[in-house]
Amino acid sequence: MWREILPMETNSQLAKSSASFSGIRTSCQFNTKIFYPDGKTPTLWSSDALDGHGFDDRQLSFYADGCAITLNDEGTSYSVKSATNEASIVNLTVTRTAPGFQVGSNGKSFFGTDPQHPWGSVKHAFWPRCHVEGSIITKDGEIDFKGKALFIHALQGMKPHHAAAKWKFCNFQSPTYSAVMMEYTTPPSYGSTVVNVGGIAKDGEIVCAGATNSAEHIQVTSDPDNDWPEPSAVRFSWKGKTQPGEDVRGELETNLGQRLDRVDVLAQVPAIVKTLVGGVVGTKPYIYQYAPKRKPELKLKIGDKEIIEEGVLFSEAVFIS
């Protein structure tokens, strides 16, 4: 399980904070990653195992030694505090400004031959449009992350290479709209099935959300280090209806430009996960991360109304097997 926050600060500073939990044996990790917009400063990555971990009585807030992720009483805001690593001391508060969403009754996709007794599942729930306040203190100083954010609650109740062979991810934030999408393709043992969850929100409302969207890598180049088809241009398309029943179409197409980072997952994950994934033949997971300097446009059509708005995009491409 993991909870992930992607704050976007007003000067295009990006950060990812997440807490992950492994159920093979109970282990927890708190991760922070800061991308610097100047293209010169190296990405700051902090990842620390947590001790003394647990949940509150409602199972909605998490705590550990030097770390806490706490939901307020109204259920509208999470505070994230961590002093587990002196390189990045986290103090952020993320407040949703639009309703959250998930697909289906519980946001889960099930794996197995018997729908009533699946042997595996994954779950995704989104706060697509949030306001974030607070900072991360680094050895070079304090970074103010006041701006917009996406909050994701995810559960992966199975080994990662059994759940998916690849993932695509979009987080677009503009002055008026937030457009988010997560898509994964199952391994051939599950028919290379494409599962997509996405939605578009504005302050106070979900414009549309569902599973009828699409994510495409419309231009790729072969990474010479691992032969993965690294994307250089993407197209994300949303399709749905407003609550009153108006048709909604959304599209974001852009060149990705120079990547922010390429992550060799097996070099980063805890040893317990590495033993599960690393020994599988053909498994070489890599994550490619992007935030185009040229702001892309979200093109929306809601009923007869057409809207075009520039914003900030963070995108990931993940290849596992």
Short mmCIF file of C-alpha atoms in Angstrom, two decimals, residues 21-315:
data_model
loop_
_atom_site.label_atom_id
_atom_site.label_comp_id
_atom_site.label_asym_id
_atom_site.label_seq_id
_atom_site.Cartn_x
_atom_site.Cartn_y
_atom_site.Cartn_z
CA PHE A 21 3.89 -0.61 3.27
CA SER A 22 4.81 -4.17 2.43
CA GLY A 23 2.75 -7.07 3.71
CA ILE A 24 5.14 -9.96 3.01
CA ARG A 25 6.58 -9.03 6.34
CA THR A 26 5.49 -5.75 7.83
CA SER A 27 7.88 -3.08 6.58
CA CYS A 28 7.37 0.60 5.85
CA GLN A 29 9.28 3.17 3.84
CA PHE A 30 8.96 6.95 3.59
CA ASN A 31 10.16 8.47 0.33
CA THR A 32 10.68 12.06 -0.77
CA LYS A 33 11.85 13.19 -4.18
CA ILE A 34 12.45 16.80 -5.23
CA PHE A 35 12.92 17.82 -8.86
CA TYR A 36 14.64 21.16 -9.49
CA PRO A 37 13.42 23.28 -12.44
CA ASP A 38 16.82 24.69 -13.38
CA GLY A 39 17.82 21.44 -15.10
CA LYS A 40 21.20 21.54 -13.36
CA THR A 41 20.62 20.73 -9.70
CA PRO A 42 20.54 16.96 -9.16
CA THR A 43 17.27 15.41 -8.07
CA LEU A 44 17.09 15.00 -4.29
CA TRP A 45 15.95 11.49 -3.32
CA SER A 46 15.40 10.37 0.27
CA SER A 47 14.13 6.93 1.24
CA ASP A 48 14.05 5.64 4.78
CA ALA A 49 12.76 2.53 6.53
CA LEU A 50 10.33 3.33 9.34
CA ASP A 51 10.12 1.83 12.82
CA GLY A 52 7.33 1.94 15.37
CA HIS A 53 4.70 2.13 12.64
CA GLY A 54 0.94 1.75 12.93
CA PHE A 55 -2.49 3.22 12.20
CA ASP A 56 -5.06 5.08 14.24
CA ASP A 57 -8.33 3.44 15.32
CA ARG A 58 -10.11 4.55 12.14
CA GLN A 59 -7.28 3.16 9.97
CA LEU A 60 -7.12 6.49 8.15
CA SER A 61 -3.99 8.04 9.65
CA PHE A 62 -0.49 6.56 9.80
CA TYR A 63 2.31 7.11 12.24
CA ALA A 64 5.87 5.92 12.82
CA ASP A 65 8.93 7.11 14.66
CA GLY A 66 9.62 10.59 13.31
CA CYS A 67 6.81 10.41 10.74
CA ALA A 68 3.03 10.98 10.62
CA ILE A 69 0.41 11.18 7.87
CA THR A 70 -2.76 12.46 9.53
CA LEU A 71 -6.29 12.95 8.19
CA ASN A 72 -8.25 15.79 9.80
CA ASP A 73 -11.63 15.21 11.45
CA GLU A 74 -13.52 16.58 8.44
CA GLY A 75 -11.80 14.13 6.10
CA THR A 76 -10.70 16.93 3.78
CA SER A 77 -7.02 17.36 4.55
CA TYR A 78 -3.89 15.30 5.19
CA SER A 79 -0.86 16.61 7.02
CA VAL A 80 2.43 14.93 6.14
CA LYS A 81 5.31 15.34 8.56
CA SER A 82 8.61 13.52 8.49
CA ALA A 83 11.93 14.07 10.21
CA THR A 84 13.27 10.66 9.24
CA ASN A 85 15.95 12.13 6.99
CA GLU A 86 17.90 15.32 7.63
CA ALA A 87 18.33 15.80 3.88
CA SER A 88 14.59 16.45 3.47
CA ILE A 89 12.46 17.36 6.48
CA VAL A 90 8.83 17.33 5.33
CA ASN A 91 5.98 19.47 6.67
CA LEU A 92 3.14 19.62 4.14
CA THR A 93 -0.64 19.94 4.38
CA VAL A 94 -2.74 18.83 1.42
CA THR A 95 -6.38 19.94 1.30
CA ARG A 96 -8.75 18.73 -1.39
CA THR A 97 -10.58 21.47 -3.27
CA ALA A 98 -12.66 19.06 -5.36
CA PRO A 99 -14.36 15.77 -4.46
CA GLY A 100 -12.33 12.58 -4.64
CA PHE A 101 -13.16 9.70 -6.97
CA GLN A 102 -12.60 6.01 -7.58
CA VAL A 103 -14.00 3.66 -10.21
CA GLY A 104 -16.60 1.13 -9.09
CA SER A 105 -17.85 0.56 -5.57
CA ASN A 106 -14.40 0.24 -4.03
CA GLY A 107 -11.84 1.32 -6.65
CA LYS A 108 -10.43 -2.19 -6.99
CA SER A 109 -9.40 -4.35 -9.95
CA PHE A 110 -9.34 -8.08 -9.20
CA PHE A 111 -7.07 -10.85 -10.49
CA GLY A 112 -7.88 -14.56 -10.63
CA THR A 113 -10.12 -17.11 -12.32
CA ASP A 114 -12.96 -16.78 -9.78
CA PRO A 115 -14.37 -13.24 -9.44
CA GLN A 116 -15.83 -14.16 -6.06
CA HIS A 117 -12.49 -15.35 -4.71
CA PRO A 118 -9.70 -13.33 -6.40
CA TRP A 119 -6.15 -14.05 -5.37
CA GLY A 120 -4.93 -10.52 -6.04
CA SER A 121 -6.16 -6.95 -6.43
CA VAL A 122 -5.06 -3.36 -6.91
CA LYS A 123 -6.90 -0.24 -5.79
CA HIS A 124 -6.63 3.43 -6.68
CA ALA A 125 -8.48 6.40 -5.18
CA PHE A 126 -7.77 10.02 -6.10
CA TRP A 127 -8.04 13.51 -4.73
CA PRO A 128 -7.41 15.06 -8.17
CA ARG A 129 -7.34 18.72 -7.20
CA CYS A 130 -5.79 19.87 -3.94
CA HIS A 131 -4.22 22.93 -2.37
CA VAL A 132 -0.90 22.33 -0.67
CA GLU A 133 0.89 24.44 1.92
CA GLY A 134 4.11 23.88 3.77
CA SER A 135 7.72 23.19 3.00
CA ILE A 136 10.53 20.69 2.73
CA ILE A 137 13.75 21.68 4.45
CA THR A 138 16.89 20.52 2.66
CA LYS A 139 20.56 21.03 3.45
CA ASP A 140 20.52 23.91 0.95
CA GLY A 141 17.57 25.61 2.61
CA GLU A 142 13.80 25.55 2.91
CA ILE A 143 11.60 25.10 -0.18
CA ASP A 144 8.07 26.51 -0.02
CA PHE A 145 5.64 24.19 -1.81
CA LYS A 146 2.53 26.34 -1.72
CA GLY A 147 0.52 25.50 -4.82
CA LYS A 148 -1.56 22.66 -6.27
CA ALA A 149 -1.28 18.95 -5.62
CA LEU A 150 -2.62 15.50 -6.43
CA PHE A 151 -3.15 12.94 -3.65
CA ILE A 152 -3.38 9.20 -4.44
CA HIS A 153 -4.26 6.32 -2.14
CA ALA A 154 -3.20 3.01 -3.68
CA LEU A 155 -3.25 -0.62 -2.58
CA GLN A 156 -1.35 -3.31 -4.44
CA GLY A 157 -2.26 -6.64 -2.91
CA MET A 158 0.03 -8.71 -5.13
CA LYS A 159 3.55 -8.83 -6.50
CA PRO A 160 4.17 -5.85 -8.81
CA HIS A 161 5.25 -7.90 -11.84
CA HIS A 162 2.04 -9.99 -11.56
CA ALA A 163 -0.16 -6.88 -11.48
CA ALA A 164 1.23 -5.04 -14.48
CA ALA A 165 3.84 -5.12 -17.21
CA LYS A 166 3.76 -1.35 -17.71
CA TRP A 167 2.14 1.83 -16.36
CA LYS A 168 1.35 5.29 -17.71
CA PHE A 169 0.61 8.27 -15.49
CA CYS A 170 -0.60 11.85 -15.98
CA ASN A 171 -1.01 14.70 -13.51
CA PHE A 172 -2.03 17.99 -15.15
CA GLN A 173 -2.80 21.07 -13.05
CA SER A 174 -3.99 24.38 -14.48
CA PRO A 175 -5.58 27.47 -12.93
CA THR A 176 -9.10 26.06 -13.45
CA TYR A 177 -8.80 22.32 -14.10
CA SER A 178 -7.00 19.21 -12.89
CA ALA A 179 -6.77 16.23 -15.25
CA VAL A 180 -5.31 12.99 -13.90
CA MET A 181 -4.95 9.49 -15.29
CA MET A 182 -3.44 6.15 -14.36
CA GLU A 183 -3.26 3.29 -16.85
CA TYR A 184 -1.65 -0.12 -16.54
CA THR A 185 -1.36 -3.10 -18.84
CA THR A 186 -1.44 -6.54 -17.25
CA PRO A 187 1.21 -9.14 -18.13
CA PRO A 188 0.43 -11.63 -20.95
CA SER A 189 -0.75 -14.16 -18.36
CA TYR A 190 -3.75 -11.85 -17.89
CA GLY A 191 -4.22 -11.13 -21.57
CA SER A 192 -2.24 -7.86 -21.68
CA THR A 193 -5.45 -6.18 -20.51
CA VAL A 194 -5.47 -2.37 -20.34
CA VAL A 195 -7.00 -0.85 -17.20
CA ASN A 196 -7.49 2.91 -17.10
CA VAL A 197 -8.76 5.21 -14.35
CA GLY A 198 -8.91 8.95 -14.84
CA GLY A 199 -10.87 12.10 -14.27
CA ILE A 200 -11.09 15.86 -14.70
CA ALA A 201 -11.95 18.17 -11.82
CA LYS A 202 -12.32 21.83 -10.99
CA ASP A 203 -12.77 23.52 -7.64
CA GLY A 204 -15.84 22.06 -5.97
CA GLU A 205 -16.76 19.45 -8.57
CA ILE A 206 -15.78 16.45 -10.63
CA VAL A 207 -16.26 17.31 -14.30
CA CYS A 208 -16.04 13.63 -15.29
CA ALA A 209 -14.36 10.46 -14.07
CA GLY A 210 -14.30 6.85 -15.16
CA ALA A 211 -12.50 4.03 -16.95
CA THR A 212 -13.12 4.97 -20.62
CA ASN A 213 -9.99 7.06 -21.08
CA SER A 214 -6.76 6.31 -22.94
CA ALA A 215 -3.05 7.00 -22.57
CA GLU A 216 -0.76 6.75 -25.60
CA HIS A 217 2.95 7.07 -26.21
CA ILE A 218 2.73 8.54 -29.71
CA GLN A 219 6.51 8.84 -30.17
CA VAL A 220 9.14 6.59 -28.60
CA THR A 221 12.88 6.02 -28.78
CA SER A 222 14.70 2.89 -27.70
CA ASP A 223 16.69 3.38 -24.51
CA PRO A 224 20.14 1.97 -25.39
CA ASP A 225 20.77 0.92 -21.79
CA ASN A 226 17.78 -1.41 -21.48
CA ASP A 227 15.87 -1.42 -24.81
CA TRP A 228 12.68 -0.01 -23.26
CA PRO A 229 10.63 2.22 -25.64
CA GLU A 230 11.10 5.52 -23.84
CA PRO A 231 8.32 7.98 -24.75
CA SER A 232 9.15 11.35 -26.25
CA ALA A 233 5.55 12.46 -26.92
CA VAL A 234 2.25 11.50 -25.27
CA ARG A 235 -1.47 11.83 -25.76
CA PHE A 236 -3.94 11.52 -22.88
CA SER A 237 -7.66 11.42 -23.71
CA TRP A 238 -10.60 11.61 -21.30
CA LYS A 239 -14.18 10.61 -22.11
CA GLY A 240 -17.17 10.83 -19.81
CA LYS A 241 -20.23 12.77 -18.73
CA THR A 242 -20.92 15.52 -16.27
CA GLN A 243 -23.34 14.80 -13.44
CA PRO A 244 -26.18 16.52 -15.36
CA GLY A 245 -25.39 14.26 -18.35
CA GLU A 246 -23.41 16.47 -20.72
CA ASP A 247 -20.76 14.73 -22.83
CA VAL A 248 -17.17 15.52 -21.87
CA ARG A 249 -14.12 15.08 -24.06
CA GLY A 250 -10.64 16.06 -22.99
CA GLU A 251 -7.28 15.75 -24.70
CA LEU A 252 -3.70 16.62 -23.81
CA GLU A 253 -1.00 16.00 -26.41
CA THR A 254 2.58 17.17 -25.97
CA ASN A 255 6.24 16.50 -26.48
CA LEU A 256 7.85 15.51 -23.21
CA GLY A 257 11.23 17.11 -23.71
CA GLN A 258 14.20 16.14 -21.60
CA ARG A 259 13.27 13.67 -18.88
CA LEU A 260 13.52 14.64 -15.24
CA ASP A 261 14.84 11.25 -14.22
CA ARG A 262 15.18 7.61 -15.11
CA VAL A 263 14.91 5.29 -12.13
CA ASP A 264 16.39 1.81 -12.04
CA VAL A 265 13.80 0.44 -9.61
CA LEU A 266 15.83 -2.53 -8.42
CA ALA A 267 18.59 -0.18 -7.36
CA GLN A 268 16.17 1.80 -5.18
CA VAL A 269 13.61 -0.55 -3.61
CA PRO A 270 13.99 -2.22 -0.23
CA ALA A 271 15.77 -5.57 -0.19
CA ILE A 272 12.58 -7.50 0.60
CA VAL A 273 10.94 -6.27 -2.63
CA LYS A 274 14.10 -6.78 -4.64
CA THR A 275 14.17 -10.47 -3.75
CA LEU A 276 10.59 -10.85 -5.01
CA VAL A 277 11.04 -9.05 -8.33
CA GLY A 278 14.71 -9.22 -9.20
CA GLY A 279 14.84 -12.98 -9.58
CA VAL A 280 12.03 -13.10 -12.14
CA VAL A 281 13.35 -13.69 -15.65
CA GLY A 282 12.65 -10.76 -17.96
CA THR A 283 11.90 -8.32 -15.15
CA LYS A 284 13.90 -5.09 -15.34
CA PRO A 285 11.71 -2.30 -14.00
CA TYR A 286 12.49 1.30 -14.92
CA ILE A 287 10.55 4.51 -14.30
CA TYR A 288 10.81 7.50 -16.67
CA GLN A 289 9.66 10.87 -15.29
CA TYR A 290 8.87 14.10 -17.16
CA ALA A 291 7.66 17.66 -16.65
CA PRO A 292 7.77 19.54 -19.99
CA LYS A 293 9.14 23.06 -19.69
CA ARG A 294 6.77 24.24 -22.38
CA LYS A 295 3.36 24.20 -20.72
CA PRO A 296 0.96 21.84 -22.51
CA GLU A 297 -2.68 22.63 -23.22
CA LEU A 298 -5.71 20.72 -22.00
CA LYS A 299 -8.41 20.86 -24.67
CA LEU A 300 -11.88 20.34 -23.23
CA LYS A 301 -15.33 20.08 -24.75
CA ILE A 302 -18.18 20.05 -22.23
CA GLY A 303 -21.46 19.81 -24.09
CA ASP A 304 -21.16 22.53 -26.73
CA LYS A 305 -18.59 24.54 -24.79
CA GLU A 306 -14.94 24.35 -25.84
CA ILE A 307 -12.14 25.29 -23.46
CA ILE A 308 -8.35 25.39 -23.85
CA GLU A 309 -6.16 25.98 -20.83
CA GLU A 310 -2.40 25.81 -20.23
CA GLY A 311 -1.01 24.09 -17.18
CA VAL A 312 1.79 22.07 -15.61
CA LEU A 313 2.21 18.38 -16.46
CA PHE A 314 3.99 15.65 -14.55
CA SER A 315 4.07 12.32 -16.38
#
